[in-house]
Amino acid sequence: MQIKTKSMGCVEIDESQLVTFPKGLYGFEEYKNYALIDSQYNPLIWLQSIEEPGLAFLMIDPFLIEENYEADINDSELEKIEVKDPVDVAVMAIITVPNDGSPVTANLQGPIIINKKKKLCMQAVLDGEKYSTKHNIVEALKRKEKK
């Protein structure tokens, strides 16, 4: 299947790359269908809308940024995307790359939860102030290097 993308033009994707957000993403609730596409910059992944070519999000595994990251999500929330076993879950964080040269950040407070088996996804909102929506990736990686 071919889809139009925000940054790569038309690309060929496999059905296995398709995922659905039954409730959409916060601020983009009307868009439910996406494809997971490898970025040319490993380990980043594109979350590309199938319905709107101009809508795409760059994502990263938050555990690569913060090795002690905890996405404590209530089981009743995970039931919304039919999670039966924790091994079926992948967690990703949306990255923001500002045009003005300010720091590249990751939204660790609103992770993307993917049921790898069912291809259903949701955006969770973590309680508390442990994580922010603008977690500086470069600073976090420098801290990690020092350990």
mmCIF file with all atom_site columns, C-alpha atoms in Angstrom:
data_model
loop_
_atom_site.group_PDB
_atom_site.id
_atom_site.type_symbol
_atom_site.label_atom_id
_atom_site.label_alt_id
_atom_site.label_comp_id
_atom_site.label_asym_id
_atom_site.label_entity_id
_atom_site.label_seq_id
_atom_site.pdbx_PDB_ins_code
_atom_site.Cartn_x
_atom_site.Cartn_y
_atom_site.Cartn_z
_atom_site.occupancy
_atom_site.B_iso_or_equiv
_atom_site.pdbx_formal_charge
_atom_site.auth_seq_id
_atom_site.auth_comp_id
_atom_site.auth_asym_id
_atom_site.auth_atom_id
_atom_site.pdbx_PDB_model_num
ATOM 1   C CA . MET A 1 1   ? 0.000   0.000  0.000  1.00 0.00 ? 1   MET A CA 1
ATOM 2   C CA . GLN A 1 2   ? 1.308   3.466  -0.868 1.00 0.00 ? 2   GLN A CA 1
ATOM 3   C CA . ILE A 1 3   ? 0.753   6.480  1.356  1.00 0.00 ? 3   ILE A CA 1
ATOM 4   C CA . LYS A 1 4   ? 1.710   10.142 1.172  1.00 0.00 ? 4   LYS A CA 1
ATOM 5   C CA . THR A 1 5   ? 3.931   11.295 3.993  1.00 0.00 ? 5   THR A CA 1
ATOM 6   C CA . LYS A 1 6   ? 4.912   14.627 5.465  1.00 0.00 ? 6   LYS A CA 1
ATOM 7   C CA . SER A 1 7   ? 8.663   14.238 5.056  1.00 0.00 ? 7   SER A CA 1
ATOM 8   C CA . MET A 1 8   ? 9.344   11.383 2.609  1.00 0.00 ? 8   MET A CA 1
ATOM 9   C CA . GLY A 1 9   ? 6.844   11.853 -0.209 1.00 0.00 ? 9   GLY A CA 1
ATOM 10  C CA . CYS A 1 10  ? 5.023   8.674  -1.244 1.00 0.00 ? 10  CYS A CA 1
ATOM 11  C CA . VAL A 1 11  ? 6.205   5.520  0.509  1.00 0.00 ? 11  VAL A CA 1
ATOM 12  C CA . GLU A 1 12  ? 5.284   1.880  0.294  1.00 0.00 ? 12  GLU A CA 1
ATOM 13  C CA . ILE A 1 13  ? 4.133   0.385  3.573  1.00 0.00 ? 13  ILE A CA 1
ATOM 14  C CA . ASP A 1 14  ? 3.092   -3.064 4.661  1.00 0.00 ? 14  ASP A CA 1
ATOM 15  C CA . GLU A 1 15  ? -0.194  -3.704 6.482  1.00 0.00 ? 15  GLU A CA 1
ATOM 16  C CA . SER A 1 16  ? 1.841   -4.741 9.523  1.00 0.00 ? 16  SER A CA 1
ATOM 17  C CA . GLN A 1 17  ? 2.894   -1.088 9.906  1.00 0.00 ? 17  GLN A CA 1
ATOM 18  C CA . LEU A 1 18  ? -0.684  0.156  10.305 1.00 0.00 ? 18  LEU A CA 1
ATOM 19  C CA . VAL A 1 19  ? -1.995  1.102  13.744 1.00 0.00 ? 19  VAL A CA 1
ATOM 20  C CA . THR A 1 20  ? -5.259  2.583  14.979 1.00 0.00 ? 20  THR A CA 1
ATOM 21  C CA . PHE A 1 21  ? -5.934  5.079  17.759 1.00 0.00 ? 21  PHE A CA 1
ATOM 22  C CA . PRO A 1 22  ? -9.618  4.463  18.604 1.00 0.00 ? 22  PRO A CA 1
ATOM 23  C CA . LYS A 1 23  ? -9.778  7.856  20.392 1.00 0.00 ? 23  LYS A CA 1
ATOM 24  C CA . GLY A 1 24  ? -7.099  9.623  18.342 1.00 0.00 ? 24  GLY A CA 1
ATOM 25  C CA . LEU A 1 25  ? -4.270  11.652 19.847 1.00 0.00 ? 25  LEU A CA 1
ATOM 26  C CA . TYR A 1 26  ? -4.845  14.650 22.125 1.00 0.00 ? 26  TYR A CA 1
ATOM 27  C CA . GLY A 1 27  ? -5.507  17.613 19.868 1.00 0.00 ? 27  GLY A CA 1
ATOM 28  C CA . PHE A 1 28  ? -5.898  15.357 16.821 1.00 0.00 ? 28  PHE A CA 1
ATOM 29  C CA . GLU A 1 29  ? -8.879  13.222 17.869 1.00 0.00 ? 29  GLU A CA 1
ATOM 30  C CA . GLU A 1 30  ? -10.364 13.105 14.357 1.00 0.00 ? 30  GLU A CA 1
ATOM 31  C CA . TYR A 1 31  ? -7.355  11.215 12.958 1.00 0.00 ? 31  TYR A CA 1
ATOM 32  C CA . LYS A 1 32  ? -7.421  7.555  13.951 1.00 0.00 ? 32  LYS A CA 1
ATOM 33  C CA . ASN A 1 33  ? -5.306  5.665  11.402 1.00 0.00 ? 33  ASN A CA 1
ATOM 34  C CA . TYR A 1 34  ? -1.519  5.833  11.239 1.00 0.00 ? 34  TYR A CA 1
ATOM 35  C CA . ALA A 1 35  ? 1.511   3.975  9.945  1.00 0.00 ? 35  ALA A CA 1
ATOM 36  C CA . LEU A 1 36  ? 4.725   3.338  11.869 1.00 0.00 ? 36  LEU A CA 1
ATOM 37  C CA . ILE A 1 37  ? 7.594   4.132  9.507  1.00 0.00 ? 37  ILE A CA 1
ATOM 38  C CA . ASP A 1 38  ? 11.291  3.841  10.274 1.00 0.00 ? 38  ASP A CA 1
ATOM 39  C CA . SER A 1 39  ? 13.085  7.172  10.167 1.00 0.00 ? 39  SER A CA 1
ATOM 40  C CA . GLN A 1 40  ? 16.391  7.605  8.395  1.00 0.00 ? 40  GLN A CA 1
ATOM 41  C CA . TYR A 1 41  ? 17.696  8.569  11.847 1.00 0.00 ? 41  TYR A CA 1
ATOM 42  C CA . ASN A 1 42  ? 17.706  5.373  13.891 1.00 0.00 ? 42  ASN A CA 1
ATOM 43  C CA . PRO A 1 43  ? 16.205  4.869  16.556 1.00 0.00 ? 43  PRO A CA 1
ATOM 44  C CA . LEU A 1 44  ? 13.509  7.418  15.618 1.00 0.00 ? 44  LEU A CA 1
ATOM 45  C CA . ILE A 1 45  ? 10.183  6.292  14.142 1.00 0.00 ? 45  ILE A CA 1
ATOM 46  C CA . TRP A 1 46  ? 7.554   8.286  12.279 1.00 0.00 ? 46  TRP A CA 1
ATOM 47  C CA . LEU A 1 47  ? 3.916   8.037  13.315 1.00 0.00 ? 47  LEU A CA 1
ATOM 48  C CA . GLN A 1 48  ? 2.382   9.073  9.993  1.00 0.00 ? 48  GLN A CA 1
ATOM 49  C CA . SER A 1 49  ? -1.332  9.770  9.604  1.00 0.00 ? 49  SER A CA 1
ATOM 50  C CA . ILE A 1 50  ? -2.948  7.790  6.801  1.00 0.00 ? 50  ILE A CA 1
ATOM 51  C CA . GLU A 1 51  ? -5.812  10.297 6.578  1.00 0.00 ? 51  GLU A CA 1
ATOM 52  C CA . GLU A 1 52  ? -3.752  13.520 6.528  1.00 0.00 ? 52  GLU A CA 1
ATOM 53  C CA . PRO A 1 53  ? -0.355  13.460 4.771  1.00 0.00 ? 53  PRO A CA 1
ATOM 54  C CA . GLY A 1 54  ? 0.753   16.646 6.577  1.00 0.00 ? 54  GLY A CA 1
ATOM 55  C CA . LEU A 1 55  ? 0.254   15.068 10.005 1.00 0.00 ? 55  LEU A CA 1
ATOM 56  C CA . ALA A 1 56  ? 3.207   13.077 11.318 1.00 0.00 ? 56  ALA A CA 1
ATOM 57  C CA . PHE A 1 57  ? 4.973   12.752 14.642 1.00 0.00 ? 57  PHE A CA 1
ATOM 58  C CA . LEU A 1 58  ? 8.549   11.730 15.281 1.00 0.00 ? 58  LEU A CA 1
ATOM 59  C CA . MET A 1 59  ? 8.818   9.223  18.147 1.00 0.00 ? 59  MET A CA 1
ATOM 60  C CA . ILE A 1 60  ? 11.490  7.552  20.253 1.00 0.00 ? 60  ILE A CA 1
ATOM 61  C CA . ASP A 1 61  ? 11.575  4.811  22.854 1.00 0.00 ? 61  ASP A CA 1
ATOM 62  C CA . PRO A 1 62  ? 11.572  6.810  26.129 1.00 0.00 ? 62  PRO A CA 1
ATOM 63  C CA . PHE A 1 63  ? 13.750  4.187  27.835 1.00 0.00 ? 63  PHE A CA 1
ATOM 64  C CA . LEU A 1 64  ? 16.599  5.236  25.522 1.00 0.00 ? 64  LEU A CA 1
ATOM 65  C CA . ILE A 1 65  ? 16.405  8.733  27.042 1.00 0.00 ? 65  ILE A CA 1
ATOM 66  C CA . GLU A 1 66  ? 15.622  7.858  30.660 1.00 0.00 ? 66  GLU A CA 1
ATOM 67  C CA . GLU A 1 67  ? 16.560  4.284  31.552 1.00 0.00 ? 67  GLU A CA 1
ATOM 68  C CA . ASN A 1 68  ? 14.443  4.406  34.734 1.00 0.00 ? 68  ASN A CA 1
ATOM 69  C CA . TYR A 1 69  ? 11.371  5.703  32.896 1.00 0.00 ? 69  TYR A CA 1
ATOM 70  C CA . GLU A 1 70  ? 8.100   4.374  34.291 1.00 0.00 ? 70  GLU A CA 1
ATOM 71  C CA . ALA A 1 71  ? 4.833   4.558  32.404 1.00 0.00 ? 71  ALA A CA 1
ATOM 72  C CA . ASP A 1 72  ? 2.507   3.504  35.208 1.00 0.00 ? 72  ASP A CA 1
ATOM 73  C CA . ILE A 1 73  ? -0.826  3.103  33.437 1.00 0.00 ? 73  ILE A CA 1
ATOM 74  C CA . ASN A 1 74  ? -3.971  1.752  35.003 1.00 0.00 ? 74  ASN A CA 1
ATOM 75  C CA . ASP A 1 75  ? -5.088  -1.656 33.699 1.00 0.00 ? 75  ASP A CA 1
ATOM 76  C CA . SER A 1 76  ? -8.555  -0.272 32.953 1.00 0.00 ? 76  SER A CA 1
ATOM 77  C CA . GLU A 1 77  ? -6.920  2.258  30.596 1.00 0.00 ? 77  GLU A CA 1
ATOM 78  C CA . LEU A 1 78  ? -4.951  -0.490 28.860 1.00 0.00 ? 78  LEU A CA 1
ATOM 79  C CA . GLU A 1 79  ? -8.155  -2.484 28.380 1.00 0.00 ? 79  GLU A CA 1
ATOM 80  C CA . LYS A 1 80  ? -9.280  0.276  25.983 1.00 0.00 ? 80  LYS A CA 1
ATOM 81  C CA . ILE A 1 81  ? -6.683  -1.007 23.518 1.00 0.00 ? 81  ILE A CA 1
ATOM 82  C CA . GLU A 1 82  ? -7.287  -4.652 24.434 1.00 0.00 ? 82  GLU A CA 1
ATOM 83  C CA . VAL A 1 83  ? -3.970  -5.253 26.230 1.00 0.00 ? 83  VAL A CA 1
ATOM 84  C CA . LYS A 1 84  ? -4.003  -8.712 27.823 1.00 0.00 ? 84  LYS A CA 1
ATOM 85  C CA . ASP A 1 85  ? -0.277  -9.219 28.398 1.00 0.00 ? 85  ASP A CA 1
ATOM 86  C CA . PRO A 1 86  ? 2.383   -6.562 29.180 1.00 0.00 ? 86  PRO A CA 1
ATOM 87  C CA . VAL A 1 87  ? 4.793   -8.158 26.674 1.00 0.00 ? 87  VAL A CA 1
ATOM 88  C CA . ASP A 1 88  ? 2.420   -7.005 23.902 1.00 0.00 ? 88  ASP A CA 1
ATOM 89  C CA . VAL A 1 89  ? 2.987   -3.340 24.819 1.00 0.00 ? 89  VAL A CA 1
ATOM 90  C CA . ALA A 1 90  ? 5.439   -0.891 23.254 1.00 0.00 ? 90  ALA A CA 1
ATOM 91  C CA . VAL A 1 91  ? 5.869   2.586  24.724 1.00 0.00 ? 91  VAL A CA 1
ATOM 92  C CA . MET A 1 92  ? 6.989   5.565  22.650 1.00 0.00 ? 92  MET A CA 1
ATOM 93  C CA . ALA A 1 93  ? 7.381   9.291  23.261 1.00 0.00 ? 93  ALA A CA 1
ATOM 94  C CA . ILE A 1 94  ? 6.579   12.022 20.750 1.00 0.00 ? 94  ILE A CA 1
ATOM 95  C CA . ILE A 1 95  ? 9.520   14.296 19.956 1.00 0.00 ? 95  ILE A CA 1
ATOM 96  C CA . THR A 1 96  ? 9.327   18.001 19.225 1.00 0.00 ? 96  THR A CA 1
ATOM 97  C CA . VAL A 1 97  ? 12.042  19.508 17.024 1.00 0.00 ? 97  VAL A CA 1
ATOM 98  C CA . PRO A 1 98  ? 11.554  23.293 17.192 1.00 0.00 ? 98  PRO A CA 1
ATOM 99  C CA . ASN A 1 99  ? 12.386  25.455 14.163 1.00 0.00 ? 99  ASN A CA 1
ATOM 100 C CA . ASP A 1 100 ? 13.903  28.177 16.356 1.00 0.00 ? 100 ASP A CA 1
ATOM 101 C CA . GLY A 1 101 ? 16.908  26.156 17.517 1.00 0.00 ? 101 GLY A CA 1
ATOM 102 C CA . SER A 1 102 ? 15.583  25.610 21.028 1.00 0.00 ? 102 SER A CA 1
ATOM 103 C CA . PRO A 1 103 ? 16.117  22.167 22.599 1.00 0.00 ? 103 PRO A CA 1
ATOM 104 C CA . VAL A 1 104 ? 14.708  18.993 21.076 1.00 0.00 ? 104 VAL A CA 1
ATOM 105 C CA . THR A 1 105 ? 12.256  17.583 23.595 1.00 0.00 ? 105 THR A CA 1
ATOM 106 C CA . ALA A 1 106 ? 10.255  14.427 24.229 1.00 0.00 ? 106 ALA A CA 1
ATOM 107 C CA . ASN A 1 107 ? 6.793   14.231 25.747 1.00 0.00 ? 107 ASN A CA 1
ATOM 108 C CA . LEU A 1 108 ? 7.427   11.779 28.584 1.00 0.00 ? 108 LEU A CA 1
ATOM 109 C CA . GLN A 1 109 ? 4.209   12.747 30.361 1.00 0.00 ? 109 GLN A CA 1
ATOM 110 C CA . GLY A 1 110 ? 1.996   11.710 27.433 1.00 0.00 ? 110 GLY A CA 1
ATOM 111 C CA . PRO A 1 111 ? 3.485   8.473  26.084 1.00 0.00 ? 111 PRO A CA 1
ATOM 112 C CA . ILE A 1 112 ? 2.086   6.572  23.138 1.00 0.00 ? 112 ILE A CA 1
ATOM 113 C CA . ILE A 1 113 ? 1.068   3.051  24.165 1.00 0.00 ? 113 ILE A CA 1
ATOM 114 C CA . ILE A 1 114 ? 0.984   0.467  21.367 1.00 0.00 ? 114 ILE A CA 1
ATOM 115 C CA . ASN A 1 115 ? -0.658  -2.933 21.599 1.00 0.00 ? 115 ASN A CA 1
ATOM 116 C CA . LYS A 1 116 ? 1.747   -4.675 19.185 1.00 0.00 ? 116 LYS A CA 1
ATOM 117 C CA . LYS A 1 117 ? -0.513  -7.693 18.813 1.00 0.00 ? 117 LYS A CA 1
ATOM 118 C CA . LYS A 1 118 ? -3.810  -5.895 18.107 1.00 0.00 ? 118 LYS A CA 1
ATOM 119 C CA . LYS A 1 119 ? -2.250  -2.787 16.451 1.00 0.00 ? 119 LYS A CA 1
ATOM 120 C CA . LEU A 1 120 ? -4.333  -0.556 18.724 1.00 0.00 ? 120 LEU A CA 1
ATOM 121 C CA . CYS A 1 121 ? -2.833  2.538  20.333 1.00 0.00 ? 121 CYS A CA 1
ATOM 122 C CA . MET A 1 122 ? -3.585  5.246  22.823 1.00 0.00 ? 122 MET A CA 1
ATOM 123 C CA . GLN A 1 123 ? -1.952  8.305  24.256 1.00 0.00 ? 123 GLN A CA 1
ATOM 124 C CA . ALA A 1 124 ? -1.752  8.073  28.028 1.00 0.00 ? 124 ALA A CA 1
ATOM 125 C CA . VAL A 1 125 ? -1.343  10.945 30.463 1.00 0.00 ? 125 VAL A CA 1
ATOM 126 C CA . LEU A 1 126 ? 0.855   10.081 33.414 1.00 0.00 ? 126 LEU A CA 1
ATOM 127 C CA . ASP A 1 127 ? -0.097  11.483 36.814 1.00 0.00 ? 127 ASP A CA 1
ATOM 128 C CA . GLY A 1 128 ? 2.269   13.567 38.871 1.00 0.00 ? 128 GLY A CA 1
ATOM 129 C CA . GLU A 1 129 ? 5.142   15.878 38.070 1.00 0.00 ? 129 GLU A CA 1
ATOM 130 C CA . LYS A 1 130 ? 7.895   13.308 37.571 1.00 0.00 ? 130 LYS A CA 1
ATOM 131 C CA . TYR A 1 131 ? 7.867   13.755 33.781 1.00 0.00 ? 131 TYR A CA 1
ATOM 132 C CA . SER A 1 132 ? 7.151   16.709 31.549 1.00 0.00 ? 132 SER A CA 1
ATOM 133 C CA . THR A 1 133 ? 5.823   17.267 28.066 1.00 0.00 ? 133 THR A CA 1
ATOM 134 C CA . LYS A 1 134 ? 9.093   19.061 27.199 1.00 0.00 ? 134 LYS A CA 1
ATOM 135 C CA . HIS A 1 135 ? 11.825  16.712 28.459 1.00 0.00 ? 135 HIS A CA 1
ATOM 136 C CA . ASN A 1 136 ? 15.150  17.946 27.033 1.00 0.00 ? 136 ASN A CA 1
ATOM 137 C CA . ILE A 1 137 ? 16.621  14.975 25.150 1.00 0.00 ? 137 ILE A CA 1
ATOM 138 C CA . VAL A 1 138 ? 20.192  16.273 24.837 1.00 0.00 ? 138 VAL A CA 1
ATOM 139 C CA . GLU A 1 139 ? 20.456  17.058 28.558 1.00 0.00 ? 139 GLU A CA 1
ATOM 140 C CA . ALA A 1 140 ? 19.010  13.653 29.437 1.00 0.00 ? 140 ALA A CA 1
ATOM 141 C CA . LEU A 1 141 ? 21.499  11.852 27.202 1.00 0.00 ? 141 LEU A CA 1
ATOM 142 C CA . LYS A 1 142 ? 24.403  13.838 28.705 1.00 0.00 ? 142 LYS A CA 1
ATOM 143 C CA . ARG A 1 143 ? 23.273  12.812 32.206 1.00 0.00 ? 143 ARG A CA 1
ATOM 144 C CA . LYS A 1 144 ? 23.027  9.212  31.049 1.00 0.00 ? 144 LYS A CA 1
ATOM 145 C CA . GLU A 1 145 ? 26.562  9.323  29.582 1.00 0.00 ? 145 GLU A CA 1
ATOM 146 C CA . LYS A 1 146 ? 27.994  10.535 32.908 1.00 0.00 ? 146 LYS A CA 1
ATOM 147 C CA . LYS A 1 147 ? 26.667  7.442  34.721 1.00 0.00 ? 147 LYS A CA 1
#
